[in-house]
Short mmCIF file of C-alpha atoms in Angstrom, two decimals:
data_model
loop_
_atom_site.label_atom_id
_atom_site.label_comp_id
_atom_site.label_asym_id
_atom_site.label_seq_id
_atom_site.Cartn_x
_atom_site.Cartn_y
_atom_site.Cartn_z
CA MET S 1 -24.38 -65.97 -106.12
CA GLN S 2 -21.70 -68.72 -106.21
CA ASP S 3 -19.10 -66.45 -108.14
CA SER S 4 -19.56 -63.70 -105.60
CA ARG S 5 -19.02 -66.20 -102.74
CA LEU S 6 -16.05 -67.60 -104.69
CA ALA S 7 -14.54 -63.86 -104.94
CA SER S 8 -15.22 -63.39 -101.24
CA VAL S 9 -13.45 -66.42 -100.26
CA ALA S 10 -10.46 -65.85 -102.71
CA ALA S 11 -10.04 -62.29 -101.31
CA ALA S 12 -9.92 -63.59 -97.79
CA ILE S 13 -7.08 -66.06 -98.79
CA ALA S 14 -5.21 -63.68 -101.02
CA GLU S 15 -4.07 -61.21 -98.29
CA PRO S 16 -0.39 -62.30 -97.39
CA ALA S 17 -0.70 -62.44 -93.69
CA ARG S 18 -3.93 -64.41 -93.65
CA ALA S 19 -2.39 -66.80 -96.33
CA LYS S 20 0.45 -67.38 -93.92
CA MET S 21 -1.78 -68.17 -91.10
CA LEU S 22 -3.88 -70.63 -93.19
CA CYS S 23 -0.73 -72.42 -94.50
CA CYS S 24 0.60 -72.65 -90.84
CA LEU S 25 -2.55 -74.46 -89.90
CA LEU S 26 -2.14 -77.18 -92.63
CA ASP S 27 -0.43 -79.37 -90.07
CA GLY S 28 -3.94 -79.86 -88.40
CA LYS S 29 -2.86 -78.21 -85.14
CA ALA S 30 -5.04 -75.55 -83.65
CA ARG S 31 -2.99 -72.37 -82.57
CA THR S 32 -3.69 -69.02 -80.60
CA ALA S 33 -4.18 -65.68 -82.01
CA THR S 34 -0.88 -64.84 -80.74
CA GLU S 35 0.90 -67.58 -82.26
CA LEU S 36 -0.94 -66.70 -85.67
CA ALA S 37 0.06 -63.26 -85.22
CA ILE S 38 3.67 -64.09 -85.18
CA VAL S 39 3.31 -66.29 -88.18
CA GLY S 40 1.61 -63.69 -90.21
CA GLU S 41 4.02 -60.98 -88.91
CA VAL S 42 1.35 -58.51 -87.87
CA SER S 43 0.22 -56.92 -84.52
CA ALA S 44 -2.27 -58.68 -82.29
CA SER S 45 -5.17 -56.35 -83.29
CA THR S 46 -4.50 -56.68 -86.82
CA ALA S 47 -4.28 -60.64 -86.42
CA SER S 48 -7.63 -60.37 -84.53
CA GLU S 49 -9.13 -58.64 -87.66
CA HIS S 50 -7.69 -61.25 -90.03
CA LEU S 51 -8.77 -63.97 -87.85
CA ALA S 52 -12.48 -62.71 -87.62
CA ARG S 53 -12.57 -62.35 -91.49
CA LEU S 54 -11.25 -65.95 -92.04
CA LYS S 55 -13.93 -67.33 -89.67
CA ALA S 56 -16.36 -65.27 -91.32
CA GLU S 57 -15.69 -66.92 -94.49
CA GLN S 58 -15.69 -70.36 -92.87
CA LEU S 59 -12.10 -71.03 -93.58
CA LEU S 60 -11.19 -71.32 -89.85
CA SER S 61 -13.16 -72.53 -86.73
CA MET S 62 -12.44 -71.26 -83.11
CA LEU S 63 -12.30 -73.58 -80.28
CA ALA S 64 -12.73 -72.34 -76.75
CA GLN S 65 -10.90 -73.96 -73.68
CA GLY S 66 -11.32 -71.80 -70.77
CA ARG S 67 -9.96 -68.22 -71.27
CA HIS S 68 -7.99 -69.50 -74.25
CA ARG S 69 -9.12 -69.38 -78.08
CA TYR S 70 -7.61 -71.73 -80.56
CA TYR S 71 -7.94 -71.49 -84.27
CA ARG S 72 -7.81 -74.37 -86.84
CA LEU S 73 -8.87 -75.04 -90.33
CA HIS S 74 -12.49 -75.22 -90.63
CA ASN S 75 -12.78 -78.78 -92.30
CA HIS S 76 -10.82 -81.06 -94.72
CA ASP S 77 -12.13 -79.42 -97.64
CA VAL S 78 -10.38 -76.05 -96.86
CA ALA S 79 -7.09 -77.89 -96.40
CA SER S 80 -7.68 -79.54 -99.71
CA ALA S 81 -8.25 -76.06 -101.53
CA LEU S 82 -5.24 -74.71 -99.85
CA GLU S 83 -2.98 -77.60 -101.10
CA ALA S 84 -4.40 -77.16 -104.45
CA LEU S 85 -3.55 -73.32 -104.38
CA LEU S 86 0.08 -74.02 -103.17
CA LEU S 87 0.34 -76.46 -106.17
CA ILE S 88 -0.50 -73.78 -108.66
CA ALA S 89 1.21 -71.01 -106.82
CA ALA S 90 4.61 -71.73 -108.40
CA PRO S 91 4.17 -72.73 -111.96
CA PRO S 92 6.37 -75.54 -113.12
CA LYS S 93 9.54 -74.58 -114.85
CA ASN S 94 11.00 -76.46 -117.89
CA THR S 95 12.89 -78.81 -115.39
CA PHE S 96 10.61 -79.08 -112.34
CA THR S 97 12.19 -78.51 -109.08
CA PRO S 98 9.93 -78.64 -106.04
CA ASN S 99 10.08 -75.49 -104.08
CA THR S 100 8.71 -77.28 -100.85
CA PRO S 101 11.37 -76.84 -98.06
CA HIS S 102 13.70 -79.80 -98.56
CA TYR S 103 13.01 -81.16 -94.88
CA LEU S 104 9.25 -81.76 -95.86
CA HIS S 105 9.98 -83.83 -99.22
CA ALA S 106 10.29 -87.28 -97.56
CA ALA S 107 7.22 -87.28 -95.44
CA ARG S 108 4.86 -84.59 -93.84
CA THR S 109 1.14 -84.05 -92.76
CA CYS S 110 -1.45 -82.69 -95.23
CA TYR S 111 -3.89 -81.52 -92.61
CA ASP S 112 -4.99 -85.13 -91.22
CA HIS S 113 -3.25 -87.29 -93.64
CA MET S 114 0.24 -88.23 -94.98
CA ALA S 115 1.91 -86.45 -97.87
CA GLY S 116 5.40 -86.29 -99.48
CA THR S 117 7.54 -88.93 -101.12
CA LEU S 118 6.46 -91.73 -98.83
CA ALA S 119 2.79 -90.95 -99.09
CA VAL S 120 3.02 -91.11 -102.93
CA ARG S 121 4.97 -94.39 -102.92
CA LEU S 122 2.34 -95.77 -100.47
CA HIS S 123 -0.57 -94.61 -102.84
CA ASN S 124 1.13 -96.27 -105.79
CA ARG S 125 1.95 -99.29 -104.02
CA LEU S 126 -1.52 -99.90 -102.90
CA PHE S 127 -2.70 -99.67 -106.74
CA GLU S 128 0.09 -102.17 -107.63
CA LEU S 129 -1.10 -104.53 -105.19
CA GLY S 130 -4.69 -104.12 -106.49
CA TRP S 131 -5.84 -103.12 -102.82
CA LEU S 132 -6.94 -99.82 -104.07
CA GLN S 133 -8.91 -98.88 -107.11
CA PRO S 134 -10.73 -95.99 -108.55
CA ASP S 135 -14.34 -95.47 -108.22
CA PRO S 136 -15.95 -96.05 -111.58
CA SER S 137 -18.39 -93.23 -110.98
CA ASP S 138 -15.57 -90.69 -110.15
CA THR S 139 -11.86 -91.69 -110.67
CA ALA S 140 -10.92 -88.92 -108.24
CA GLN S 141 -12.49 -91.24 -105.62
CA TYR S 142 -10.91 -94.64 -104.43
CA LEU S 143 -12.34 -97.90 -103.51
CA LEU S 144 -10.75 -100.78 -101.51
CA SER S 145 -10.89 -104.16 -103.44
CA SER S 146 -11.89 -107.20 -101.28
CA ASP S 147 -8.15 -108.07 -100.90
CA GLY S 148 -7.41 -104.38 -99.79
CA LYS S 149 -10.27 -104.25 -97.40
CA ALA S 150 -8.86 -107.67 -95.64
CA ALA S 151 -5.30 -106.33 -95.72
CA MET S 152 -6.43 -103.03 -94.08
CA GLU S 153 -8.60 -104.81 -91.48
CA LYS S 154 -5.65 -107.13 -90.92
CA LEU S 155 -3.64 -103.88 -90.07
CA GLY S 156 -6.30 -103.02 -87.55
CA LEU S 157 -8.21 -100.32 -89.42
CA ASP S 158 -12.25 -100.62 -88.92
CA ILE S 159 -13.09 -100.02 -92.57
CA ALA S 160 -16.88 -100.32 -91.65
CA GLU S 161 -16.46 -97.52 -89.15
CA ILE S 162 -14.18 -95.41 -91.50
CA SER S 163 -16.93 -95.83 -94.12
CA LYS S 164 -19.47 -94.24 -92.00
CA LYS S 165 -17.62 -90.90 -91.59
CA ARG S 166 -19.19 -87.75 -93.20
CA ARG S 167 -16.25 -87.22 -95.64
CA HIS S 168 -14.87 -89.06 -98.80
CA PHE S 169 -13.74 -92.58 -98.00
CA ALA S 170 -10.43 -92.17 -99.95
CA CYS S 171 -9.53 -89.83 -102.66
CA ALA S 172 -6.67 -88.51 -104.76
CA CYS S 173 -5.08 -85.50 -103.15
CA LEU S 174 -2.48 -84.07 -105.43
CA ASP S 175 0.89 -83.84 -103.76
CA TRP S 176 2.33 -80.31 -103.35
CA SER S 177 6.19 -81.41 -103.78
CA GLU S 178 5.73 -84.65 -105.85
CA ARG S 179 3.06 -83.39 -108.25
CA SER S 180 1.37 -86.99 -107.91
CA PRO S 181 -1.50 -87.98 -105.84
CA HIS S 182 -1.28 -89.46 -102.37
CA ILE S 183 -4.36 -90.88 -100.37
CA GLY S 184 -6.67 -88.35 -98.98
CA GLY S 185 -10.02 -88.84 -97.25
CA ALA S 186 -10.89 -91.08 -94.21
CA LEU S 187 -8.74 -93.68 -95.27
CA GLY S 188 -5.65 -91.34 -95.68
CA ALA S 189 -6.23 -90.00 -92.18
CA ALA S 190 -6.80 -93.48 -90.68
CA LEU S 191 -3.39 -94.89 -92.19
CA LEU S 192 -1.62 -91.81 -90.56
CA GLN S 193 -3.06 -92.21 -87.15
CA LEU S 194 -2.19 -95.77 -87.41
CA ALA S 195 1.37 -94.95 -88.30
CA LYS S 196 1.61 -92.76 -85.18
CA GLN S 197 -0.03 -95.17 -82.76
CA ARG S 198 2.25 -98.08 -83.87
CA GLY S 199 5.25 -95.56 -83.36
CA TRP S 200 6.34 -95.93 -87.13
CA VAL S 201 6.46 -91.90 -87.53
CA ALA S 202 6.69 -88.99 -85.36
CA GLN S 203 5.66 -85.55 -86.05
CA ASP S 204 7.92 -82.69 -85.37
CA LEU S 205 6.24 -80.21 -82.72
CA ASP S 206 6.81 -77.00 -84.69
CA SER S 207 6.46 -78.19 -88.43
CA ARG S 208 4.38 -80.70 -90.56
CA ARG S 209 7.48 -83.00 -91.02
CA LEU S 210 6.92 -86.53 -90.24
CA GLN S 211 10.03 -88.55 -89.18
CA ILE S 212 10.13 -92.27 -90.10
CA ASN S 213 12.02 -94.44 -87.69
CA SER S 214 13.56 -97.97 -88.05
CA ALA S 215 10.34 -99.65 -86.96
CA GLY S 216 8.40 -97.53 -89.52
CA LYS S 217 10.87 -98.63 -92.21
CA ASN S 218 10.70 -102.35 -91.37
CA ALA S 219 6.83 -102.19 -91.31
CA LEU S 220 6.75 -100.42 -94.61
CA GLN S 221 8.87 -103.22 -96.16
CA SER S 222 7.20 -106.20 -94.60
CA LEU S 223 3.78 -104.93 -94.89
CA PHE S 224 3.68 -103.22 -98.37
CA GLY S 225 7.17 -104.04 -99.88
CA ILE S 226 8.17 -100.32 -99.72
CA SER S 227 11.89 -99.70 -98.91
CA ILE S 228 12.98 -96.45 -97.48
#
C-alpha cells in the first residue's frame, strides 16, 4: 500500500508544471492559481487541474479568504522532501559547482527556516559552541545543551513553547546549495522569525533570497562570532 502511495505522490511531483509550482512555494508564501499558472507556464484551466491533483495528494493546502483562493505547501514535510529532491536532481560532478542561482547562495528561506551559506555557518557554529548537539537516539535530530538553551532564551526565544510544537524541535536539513546541513524544525523557524523581527534580515518580495543588513552582520559577530 505504501509503495503505491509513494508512486502516486512521485507522479504528481514529476509533471514539469507541477514541479515548478511546488518549488515556487518553497519560500513559504501562499499564491493564487493565476500566479501559479504563470509559474508553471500553463493555462488557467490546466493550472486548476494540476492544483487539484497536488491538493488531492496532500502536497498543497488551499486557503480561502473571501472570494480568493490561495495555495501553499501542505506542511514542513513536503518542503523537506522537495529540498531533498532538488539535492539529487543535479548529481554532483567531479568538481562540485552548485547549480543554485548565485543570488540565493548567501542566504535564503527553506520554507520557514533559513538556508544557504549563512545558515550552514550558523549550524556549524552552534555545534562548535556546544549549544547544539545530536540526539543520541537519532543523530538527524538535534538537542540544545543547557548552555544552548540559556543562550537561546537570552536571545528572546521561548524554548519551552517551541518544544511544544507538533514537529521536530530541531533537525538536520541538508542544504541544496552547500551540500551540508542547516537547522530545520521548530528551532530553525524560530531563529528565522527572530532575525526578521530584529531587522537583521529582509526577504525579497519575489524570491526566497534573504538580504543581511549591517545590523544583522553586527549581531552575527557579537552573538555567534560569525563574520560576514
